[in-house]
Every structure is written in C-alpha cells, then in structure tokens.
mmCIF file of N, CA and C in Angstrom:
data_model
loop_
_atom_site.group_PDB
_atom_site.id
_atom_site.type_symbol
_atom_site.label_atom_id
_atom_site.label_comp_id
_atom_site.label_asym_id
_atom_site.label_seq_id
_atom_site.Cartn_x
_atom_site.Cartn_y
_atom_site.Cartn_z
ATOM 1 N N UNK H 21 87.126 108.978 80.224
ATOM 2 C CA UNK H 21 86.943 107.911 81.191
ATOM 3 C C UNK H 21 87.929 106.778 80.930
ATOM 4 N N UNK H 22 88.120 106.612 79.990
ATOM 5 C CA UNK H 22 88.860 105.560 78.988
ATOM 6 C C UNK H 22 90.402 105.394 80.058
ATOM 7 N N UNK H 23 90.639 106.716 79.316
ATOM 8 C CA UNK H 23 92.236 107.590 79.256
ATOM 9 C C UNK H 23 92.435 107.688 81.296
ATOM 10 N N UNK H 24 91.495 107.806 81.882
ATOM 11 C CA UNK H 24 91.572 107.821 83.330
ATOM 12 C C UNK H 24 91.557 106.655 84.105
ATOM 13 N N UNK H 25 90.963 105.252 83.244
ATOM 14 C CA UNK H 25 91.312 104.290 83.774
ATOM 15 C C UNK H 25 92.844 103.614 83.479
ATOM 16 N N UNK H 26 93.356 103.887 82.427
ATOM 17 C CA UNK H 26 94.449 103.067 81.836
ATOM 18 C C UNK H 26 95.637 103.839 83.089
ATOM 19 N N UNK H 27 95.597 104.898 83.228
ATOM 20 C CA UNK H 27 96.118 105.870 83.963
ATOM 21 C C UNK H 27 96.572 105.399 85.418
ATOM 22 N N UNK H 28 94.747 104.979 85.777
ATOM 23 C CA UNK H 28 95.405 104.610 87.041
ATOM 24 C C UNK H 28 95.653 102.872 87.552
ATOM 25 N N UNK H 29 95.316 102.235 86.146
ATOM 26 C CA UNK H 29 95.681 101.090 86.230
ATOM 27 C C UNK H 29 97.832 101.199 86.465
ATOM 28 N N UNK H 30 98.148 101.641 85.489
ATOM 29 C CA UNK H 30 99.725 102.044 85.535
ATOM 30 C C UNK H 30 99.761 102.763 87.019
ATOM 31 N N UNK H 31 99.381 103.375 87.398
ATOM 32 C CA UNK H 31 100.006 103.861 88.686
ATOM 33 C C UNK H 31 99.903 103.021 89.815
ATOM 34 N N UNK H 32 98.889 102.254 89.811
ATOM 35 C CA UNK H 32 98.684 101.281 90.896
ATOM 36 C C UNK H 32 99.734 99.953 90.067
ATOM 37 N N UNK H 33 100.479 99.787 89.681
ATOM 38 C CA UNK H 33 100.745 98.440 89.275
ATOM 39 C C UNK H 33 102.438 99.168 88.616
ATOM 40 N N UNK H 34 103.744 98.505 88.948
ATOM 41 C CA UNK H 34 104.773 99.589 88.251
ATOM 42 C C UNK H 34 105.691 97.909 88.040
ATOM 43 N N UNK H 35 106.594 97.786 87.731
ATOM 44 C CA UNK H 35 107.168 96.627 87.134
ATOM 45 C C UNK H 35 108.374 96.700 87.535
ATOM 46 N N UNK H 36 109.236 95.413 88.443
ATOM 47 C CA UNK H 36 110.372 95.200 88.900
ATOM 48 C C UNK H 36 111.445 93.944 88.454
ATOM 49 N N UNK H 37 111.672 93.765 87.189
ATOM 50 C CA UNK H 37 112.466 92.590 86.976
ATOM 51 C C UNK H 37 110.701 91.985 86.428
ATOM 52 N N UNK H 38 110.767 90.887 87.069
ATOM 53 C CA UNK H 38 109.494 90.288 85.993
ATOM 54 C C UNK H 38 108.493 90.304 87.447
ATOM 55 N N UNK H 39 108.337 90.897 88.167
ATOM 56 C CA UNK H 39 107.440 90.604 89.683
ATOM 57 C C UNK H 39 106.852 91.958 89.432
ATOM 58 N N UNK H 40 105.654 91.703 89.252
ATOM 59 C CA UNK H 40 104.726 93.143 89.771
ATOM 60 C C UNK H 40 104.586 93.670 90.794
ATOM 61 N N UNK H 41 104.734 95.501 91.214
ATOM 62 C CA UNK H 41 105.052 95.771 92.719
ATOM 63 C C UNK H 41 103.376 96.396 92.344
ATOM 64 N N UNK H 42 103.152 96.761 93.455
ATOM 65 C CA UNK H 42 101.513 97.400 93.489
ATOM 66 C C UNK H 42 101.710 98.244 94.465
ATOM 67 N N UNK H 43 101.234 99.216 94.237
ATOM 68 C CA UNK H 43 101.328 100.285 95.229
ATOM 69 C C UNK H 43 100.174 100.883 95.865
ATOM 70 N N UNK H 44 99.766 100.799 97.151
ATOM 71 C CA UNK H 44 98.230 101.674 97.700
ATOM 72 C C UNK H 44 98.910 101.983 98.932
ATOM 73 N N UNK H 45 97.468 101.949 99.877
ATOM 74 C CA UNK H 45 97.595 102.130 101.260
ATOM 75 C C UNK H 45 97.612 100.849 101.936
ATOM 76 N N UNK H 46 98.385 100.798 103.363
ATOM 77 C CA UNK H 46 98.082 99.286 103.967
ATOM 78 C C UNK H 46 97.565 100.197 105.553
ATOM 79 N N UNK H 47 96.587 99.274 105.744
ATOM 80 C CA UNK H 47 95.946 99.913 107.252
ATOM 81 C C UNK H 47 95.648 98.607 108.010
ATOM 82 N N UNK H 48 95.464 98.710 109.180
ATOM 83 C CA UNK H 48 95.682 97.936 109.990
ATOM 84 C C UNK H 48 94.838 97.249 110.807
ATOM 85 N N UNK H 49 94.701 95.875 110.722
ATOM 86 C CA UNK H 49 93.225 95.062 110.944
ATOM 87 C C UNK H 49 93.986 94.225 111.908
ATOM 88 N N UNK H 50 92.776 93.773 112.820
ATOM 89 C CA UNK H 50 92.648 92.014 113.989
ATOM 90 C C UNK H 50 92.487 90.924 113.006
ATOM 91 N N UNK H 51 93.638 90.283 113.271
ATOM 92 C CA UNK H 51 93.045 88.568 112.311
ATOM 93 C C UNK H 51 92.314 87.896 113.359
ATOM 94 N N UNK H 52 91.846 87.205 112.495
ATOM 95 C CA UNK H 52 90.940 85.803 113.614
ATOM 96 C C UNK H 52 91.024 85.210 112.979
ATOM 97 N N UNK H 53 89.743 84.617 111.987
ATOM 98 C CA UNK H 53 89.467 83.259 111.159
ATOM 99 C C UNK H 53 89.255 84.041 109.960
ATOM 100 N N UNK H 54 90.627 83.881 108.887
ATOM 101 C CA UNK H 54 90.178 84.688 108.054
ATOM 102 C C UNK H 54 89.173 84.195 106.776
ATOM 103 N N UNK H 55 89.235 84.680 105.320
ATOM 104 C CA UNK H 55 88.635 83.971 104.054
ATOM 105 C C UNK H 55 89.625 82.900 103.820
ATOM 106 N N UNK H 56 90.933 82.684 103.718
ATOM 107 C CA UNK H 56 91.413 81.729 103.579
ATOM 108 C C UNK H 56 91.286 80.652 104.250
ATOM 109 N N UNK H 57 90.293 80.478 105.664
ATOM 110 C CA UNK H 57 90.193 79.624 106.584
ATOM 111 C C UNK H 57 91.326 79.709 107.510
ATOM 112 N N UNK H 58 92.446 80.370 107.664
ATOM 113 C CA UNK H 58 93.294 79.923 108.266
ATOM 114 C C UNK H 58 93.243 80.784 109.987
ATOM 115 N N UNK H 59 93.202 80.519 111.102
ATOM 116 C CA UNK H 59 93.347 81.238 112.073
ATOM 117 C C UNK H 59 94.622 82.070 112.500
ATOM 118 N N UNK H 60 94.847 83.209 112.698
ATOM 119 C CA UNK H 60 95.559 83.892 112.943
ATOM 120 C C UNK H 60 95.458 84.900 114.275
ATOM 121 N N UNK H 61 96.146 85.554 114.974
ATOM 122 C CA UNK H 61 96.562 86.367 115.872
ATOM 123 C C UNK H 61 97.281 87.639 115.700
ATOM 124 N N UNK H 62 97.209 88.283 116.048
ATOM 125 C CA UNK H 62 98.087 89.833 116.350
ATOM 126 C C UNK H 62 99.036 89.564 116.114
ATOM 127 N N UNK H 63 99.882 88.670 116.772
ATOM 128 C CA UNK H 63 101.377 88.237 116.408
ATOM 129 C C UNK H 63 102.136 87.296 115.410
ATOM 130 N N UNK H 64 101.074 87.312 114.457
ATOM 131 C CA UNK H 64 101.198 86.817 113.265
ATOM 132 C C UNK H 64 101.521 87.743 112.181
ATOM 133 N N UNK H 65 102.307 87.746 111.106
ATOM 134 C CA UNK H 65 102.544 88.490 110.097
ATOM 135 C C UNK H 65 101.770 87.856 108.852
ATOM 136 N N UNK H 66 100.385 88.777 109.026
ATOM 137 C CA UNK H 66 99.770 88.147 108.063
ATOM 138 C C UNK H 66 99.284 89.384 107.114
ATOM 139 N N UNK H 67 98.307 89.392 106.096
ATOM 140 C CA UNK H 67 98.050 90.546 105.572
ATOM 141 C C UNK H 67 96.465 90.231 104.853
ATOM 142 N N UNK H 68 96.009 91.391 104.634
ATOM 143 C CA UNK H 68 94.565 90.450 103.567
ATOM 144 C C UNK H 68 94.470 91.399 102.454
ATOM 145 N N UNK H 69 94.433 91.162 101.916
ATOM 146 C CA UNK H 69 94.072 91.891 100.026
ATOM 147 C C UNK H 69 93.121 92.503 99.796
ATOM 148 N N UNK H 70 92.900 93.179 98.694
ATOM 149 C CA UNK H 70 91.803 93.810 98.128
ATOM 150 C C UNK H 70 90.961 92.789 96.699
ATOM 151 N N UNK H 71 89.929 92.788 97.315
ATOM 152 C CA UNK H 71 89.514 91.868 96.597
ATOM 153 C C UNK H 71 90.126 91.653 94.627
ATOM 154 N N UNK H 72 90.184 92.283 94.178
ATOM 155 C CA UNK H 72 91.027 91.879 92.714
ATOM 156 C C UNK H 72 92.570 91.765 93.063
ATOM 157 N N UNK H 73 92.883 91.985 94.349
ATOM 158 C CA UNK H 73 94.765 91.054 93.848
ATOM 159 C C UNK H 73 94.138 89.717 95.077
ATOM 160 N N UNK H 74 93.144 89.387 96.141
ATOM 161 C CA UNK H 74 92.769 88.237 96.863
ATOM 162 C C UNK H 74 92.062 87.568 95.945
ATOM 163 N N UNK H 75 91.427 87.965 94.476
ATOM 164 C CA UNK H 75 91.298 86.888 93.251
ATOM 165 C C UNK H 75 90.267 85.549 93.902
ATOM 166 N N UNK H 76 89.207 85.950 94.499
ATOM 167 C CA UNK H 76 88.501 84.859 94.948
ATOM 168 C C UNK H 76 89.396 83.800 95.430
ATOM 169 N N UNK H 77 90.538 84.282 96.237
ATOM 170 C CA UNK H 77 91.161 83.070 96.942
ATOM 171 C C UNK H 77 92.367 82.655 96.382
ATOM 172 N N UNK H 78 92.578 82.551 95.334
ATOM 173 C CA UNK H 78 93.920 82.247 94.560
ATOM 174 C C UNK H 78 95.074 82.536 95.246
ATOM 175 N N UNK H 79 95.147 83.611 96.087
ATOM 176 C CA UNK H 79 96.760 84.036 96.551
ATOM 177 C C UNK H 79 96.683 83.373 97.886
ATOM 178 N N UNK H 80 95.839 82.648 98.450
ATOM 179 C CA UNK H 80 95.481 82.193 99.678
ATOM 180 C C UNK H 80 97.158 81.287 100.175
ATOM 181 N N UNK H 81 97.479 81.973 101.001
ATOM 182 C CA UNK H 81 98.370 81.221 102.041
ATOM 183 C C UNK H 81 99.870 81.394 101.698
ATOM 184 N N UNK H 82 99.619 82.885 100.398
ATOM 185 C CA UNK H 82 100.975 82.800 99.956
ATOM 186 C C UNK H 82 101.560 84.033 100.232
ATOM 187 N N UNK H 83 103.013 84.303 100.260
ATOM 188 C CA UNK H 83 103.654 85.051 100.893
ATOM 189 C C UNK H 83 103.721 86.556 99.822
ATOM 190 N N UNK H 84 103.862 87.536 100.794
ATOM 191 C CA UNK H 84 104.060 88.407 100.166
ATOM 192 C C UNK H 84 105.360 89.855 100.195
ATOM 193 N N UNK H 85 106.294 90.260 100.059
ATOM 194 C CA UNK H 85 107.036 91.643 100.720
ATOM 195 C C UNK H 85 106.405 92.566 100.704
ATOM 196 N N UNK H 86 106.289 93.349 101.557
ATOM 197 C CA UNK H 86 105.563 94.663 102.111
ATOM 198 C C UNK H 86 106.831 96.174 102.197
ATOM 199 N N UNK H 87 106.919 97.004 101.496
ATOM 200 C CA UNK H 87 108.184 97.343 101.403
ATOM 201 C C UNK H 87 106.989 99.026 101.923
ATOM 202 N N UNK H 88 107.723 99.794 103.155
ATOM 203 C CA UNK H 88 107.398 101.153 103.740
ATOM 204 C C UNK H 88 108.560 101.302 104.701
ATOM 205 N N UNK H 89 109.074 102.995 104.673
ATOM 206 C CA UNK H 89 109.836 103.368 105.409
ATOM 207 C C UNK H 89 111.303 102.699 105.183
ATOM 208 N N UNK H 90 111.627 102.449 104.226
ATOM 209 C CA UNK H 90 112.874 101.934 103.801
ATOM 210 C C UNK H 90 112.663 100.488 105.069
ATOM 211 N N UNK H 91 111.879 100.175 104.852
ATOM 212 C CA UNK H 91 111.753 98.465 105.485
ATOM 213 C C UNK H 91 110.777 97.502 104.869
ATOM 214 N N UNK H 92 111.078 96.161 104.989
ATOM 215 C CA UNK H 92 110.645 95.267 104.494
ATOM 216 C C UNK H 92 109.876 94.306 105.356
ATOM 217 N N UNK H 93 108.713 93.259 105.339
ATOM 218 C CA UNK H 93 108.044 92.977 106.251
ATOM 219 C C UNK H 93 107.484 91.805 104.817
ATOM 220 N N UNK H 94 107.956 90.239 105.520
ATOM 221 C CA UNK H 94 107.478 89.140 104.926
ATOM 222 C C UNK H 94 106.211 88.959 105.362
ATOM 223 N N UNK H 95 105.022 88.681 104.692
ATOM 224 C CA UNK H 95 103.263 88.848 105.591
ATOM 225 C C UNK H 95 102.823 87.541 104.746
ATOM 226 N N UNK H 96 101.720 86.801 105.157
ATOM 227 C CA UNK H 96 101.570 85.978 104.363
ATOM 228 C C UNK H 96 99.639 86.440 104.176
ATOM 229 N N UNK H 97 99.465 85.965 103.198
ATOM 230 C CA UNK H 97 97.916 86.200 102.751
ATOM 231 C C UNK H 97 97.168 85.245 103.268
ATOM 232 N N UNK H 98 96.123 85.641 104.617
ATOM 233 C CA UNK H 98 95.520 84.756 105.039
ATOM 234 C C UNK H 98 93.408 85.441 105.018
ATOM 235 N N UNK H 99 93.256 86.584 104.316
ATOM 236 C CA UNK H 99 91.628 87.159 104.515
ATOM 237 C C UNK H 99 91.487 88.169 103.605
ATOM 238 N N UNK H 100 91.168 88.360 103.251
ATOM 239 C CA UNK H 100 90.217 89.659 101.802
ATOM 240 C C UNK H 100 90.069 90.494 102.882
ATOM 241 N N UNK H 101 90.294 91.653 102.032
ATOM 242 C CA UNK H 101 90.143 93.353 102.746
ATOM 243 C C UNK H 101 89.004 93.685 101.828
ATOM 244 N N UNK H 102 87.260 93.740 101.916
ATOM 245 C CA UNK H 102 86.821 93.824 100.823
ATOM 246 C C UNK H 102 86.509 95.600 100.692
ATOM 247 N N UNK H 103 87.240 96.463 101.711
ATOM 248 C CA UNK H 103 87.233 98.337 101.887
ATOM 249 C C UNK H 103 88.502 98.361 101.342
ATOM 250 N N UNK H 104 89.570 97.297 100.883
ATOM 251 C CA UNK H 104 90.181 98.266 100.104
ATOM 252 C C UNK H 104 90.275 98.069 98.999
ATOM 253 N N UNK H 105 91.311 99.099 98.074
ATOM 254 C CA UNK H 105 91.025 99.387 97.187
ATOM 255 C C UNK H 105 92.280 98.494 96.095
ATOM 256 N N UNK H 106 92.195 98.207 94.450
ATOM 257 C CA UNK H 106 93.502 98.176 93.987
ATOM 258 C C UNK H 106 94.570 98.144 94.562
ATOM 259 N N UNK H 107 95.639 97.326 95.088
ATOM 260 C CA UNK H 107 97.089 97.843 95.501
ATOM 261 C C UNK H 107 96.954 98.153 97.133
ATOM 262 N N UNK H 108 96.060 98.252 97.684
ATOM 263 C CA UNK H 108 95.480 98.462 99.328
ATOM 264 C C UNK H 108 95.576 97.233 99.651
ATOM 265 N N UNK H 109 96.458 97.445 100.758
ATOM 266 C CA UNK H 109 95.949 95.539 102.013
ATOM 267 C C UNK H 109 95.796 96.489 103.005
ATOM 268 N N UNK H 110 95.642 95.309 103.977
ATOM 269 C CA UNK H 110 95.166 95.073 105.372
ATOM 270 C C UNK H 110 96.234 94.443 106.616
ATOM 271 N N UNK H 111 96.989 94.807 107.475
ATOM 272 C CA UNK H 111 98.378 94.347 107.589
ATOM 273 C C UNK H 111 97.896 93.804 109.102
ATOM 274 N N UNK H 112 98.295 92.875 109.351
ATOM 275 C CA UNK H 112 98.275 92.567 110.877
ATOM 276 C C UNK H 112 99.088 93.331 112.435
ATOM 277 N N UNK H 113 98.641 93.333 113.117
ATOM 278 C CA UNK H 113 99.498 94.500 114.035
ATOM 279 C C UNK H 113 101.099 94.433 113.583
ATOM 280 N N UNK H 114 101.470 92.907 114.330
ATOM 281 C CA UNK H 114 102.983 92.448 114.253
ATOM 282 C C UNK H 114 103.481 93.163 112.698
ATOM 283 N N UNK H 115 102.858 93.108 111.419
ATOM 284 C CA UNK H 115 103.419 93.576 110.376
ATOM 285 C C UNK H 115 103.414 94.916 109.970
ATOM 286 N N UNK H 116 102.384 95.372 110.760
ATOM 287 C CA UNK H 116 102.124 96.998 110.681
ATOM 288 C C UNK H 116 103.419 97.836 111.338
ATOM 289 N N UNK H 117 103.562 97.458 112.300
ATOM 290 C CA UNK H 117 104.589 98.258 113.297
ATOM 291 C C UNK H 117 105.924 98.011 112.890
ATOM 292 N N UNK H 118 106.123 96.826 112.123
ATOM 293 C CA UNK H 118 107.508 96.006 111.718
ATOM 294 C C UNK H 118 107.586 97.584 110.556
ATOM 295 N N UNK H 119 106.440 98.061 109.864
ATOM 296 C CA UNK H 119 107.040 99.134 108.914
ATOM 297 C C UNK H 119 107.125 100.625 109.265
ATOM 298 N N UNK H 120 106.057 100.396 110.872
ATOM 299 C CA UNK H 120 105.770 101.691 111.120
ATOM 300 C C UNK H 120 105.982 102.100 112.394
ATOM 301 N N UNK H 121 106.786 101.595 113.305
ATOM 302 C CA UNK H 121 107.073 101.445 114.590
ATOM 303 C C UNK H 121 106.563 102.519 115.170
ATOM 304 N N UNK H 122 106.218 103.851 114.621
ATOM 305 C CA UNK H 122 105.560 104.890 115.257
ATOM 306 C C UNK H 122 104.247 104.903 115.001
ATOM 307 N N UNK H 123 103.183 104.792 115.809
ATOM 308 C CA UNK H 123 102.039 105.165 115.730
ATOM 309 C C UNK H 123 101.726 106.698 115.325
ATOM 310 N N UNK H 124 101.599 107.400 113.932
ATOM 311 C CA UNK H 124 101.087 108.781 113.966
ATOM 312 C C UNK H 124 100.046 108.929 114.036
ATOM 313 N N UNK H 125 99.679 107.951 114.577
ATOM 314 C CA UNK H 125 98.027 108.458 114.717
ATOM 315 C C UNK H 125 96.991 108.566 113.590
ATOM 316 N N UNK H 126 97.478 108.499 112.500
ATOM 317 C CA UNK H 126 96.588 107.437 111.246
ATOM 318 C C UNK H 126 96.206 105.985 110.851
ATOM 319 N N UNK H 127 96.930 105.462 111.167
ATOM 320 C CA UNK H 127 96.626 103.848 111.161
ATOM 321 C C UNK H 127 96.829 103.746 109.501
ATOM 322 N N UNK H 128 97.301 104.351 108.685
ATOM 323 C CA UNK H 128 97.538 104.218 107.660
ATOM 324 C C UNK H 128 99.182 104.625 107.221
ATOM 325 N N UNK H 129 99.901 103.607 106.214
ATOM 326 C CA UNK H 129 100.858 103.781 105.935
ATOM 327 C C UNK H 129 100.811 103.450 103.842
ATOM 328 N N UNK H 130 101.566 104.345 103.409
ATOM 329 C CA UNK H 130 101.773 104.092 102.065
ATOM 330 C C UNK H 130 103.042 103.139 101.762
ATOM 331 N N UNK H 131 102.394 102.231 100.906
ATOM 332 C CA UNK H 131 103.406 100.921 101.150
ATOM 333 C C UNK H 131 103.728 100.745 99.209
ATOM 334 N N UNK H 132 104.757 99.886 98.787
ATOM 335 C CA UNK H 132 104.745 99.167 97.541
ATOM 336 C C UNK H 132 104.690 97.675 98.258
ATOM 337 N N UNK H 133 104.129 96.603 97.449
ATOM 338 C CA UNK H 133 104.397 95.550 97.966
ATOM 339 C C UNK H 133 104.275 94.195 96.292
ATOM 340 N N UNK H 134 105.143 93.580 96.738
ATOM 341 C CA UNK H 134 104.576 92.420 95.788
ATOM 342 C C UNK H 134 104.616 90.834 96.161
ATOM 343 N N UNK H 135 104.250 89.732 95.318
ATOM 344 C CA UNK H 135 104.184 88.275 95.359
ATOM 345 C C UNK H 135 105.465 87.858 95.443
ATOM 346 N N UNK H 136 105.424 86.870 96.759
ATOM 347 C CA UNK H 136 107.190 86.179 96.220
ATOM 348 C C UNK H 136 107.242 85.321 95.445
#
C-alpha cells in the first residue's frame, strides 16, 4: 500500500526547472459563481482544481498553463472541482476547445499543467 502510494504520488506530480507540472485529466464544466467568489462565463478562461492542488482556496485567482495537444492555454483558478482527482481540473468551455478544438465526444482531455 505504502510502495503504491509513493508511486502514484511521482506520477501525478513530475518536475520542470523548479515549477511542478501535474498531470491528470481536465474535463469540462459551466462557470458561474465559483469557490473563489469570483463570477465567470463560458468565455472566460478559467479552470477549477481538485481539491488538494485548490488547497482550501490558496491558489484562488491565480494563473495557471494548461499544456494538451502540443498547445498551451493561460486559465486562471476561479472554483474547486471537488470529482476530481490529484492533477485533474475542470476547464471552462473557452479553455477546453483552446486545447481541444475537436469535440471527440468525451469531454475529456489528458493535460500536464502547472502554477505560473
């Protein structure tokens, strides 16, 4: 159990210069009024976290790179994703499509992303 957590702590978390990249799934949510308080729209590039990297609020209002499909997508942290997981966000339309311009019909994309 030990040996299976350390495991997948390293796989979800990989190291770039001194910035931690995190790696999960990002799927695709409606903002409104998020946990950060801040109001948002579809056409906002916003994103929401999984509750241990949204840290009870700490990353609130701060920017993040979203790196899928050999593209990049500036999102800013505005609501807790509390379904996902480690390294999982929640991407706003405008930022979803910025990585995935094709809808395959999953609503899910495998992303690295980290803090600016």
């Amino acid at each position: 159990m030990f040996r299976s957590t350390i495991i997948s702590t390293v796989l979800a978390t990989t190291y770039f210069g001194t910035a931690a990249a995190f790696i999960g799934d990002a799927t695709l949510f409606r903002p409104a009024i998020g946990a950060c308080g801040a109001v948002s729209v579809d056409s906002d590039s916003v994103v929401a976290l999984s509750p241990s990297q949204y840290a009870n609020g700490t990353h609130c209002l701060q920017h993040i790179l979203v790196h899928a499909n050999g593209r990049t997508v500036d999102a800013i942290v505005v609501d807790l994703c509390p379904d996902c997981g480690s390294g999982s966000i929640a991407l706003s339309p405008s930022a979803f499509f910025k990585l995935a311009p094709i809808d395959t019909g999953t609503g899910i994309i495998h992303v690295t992303w980290e803090f600016e």
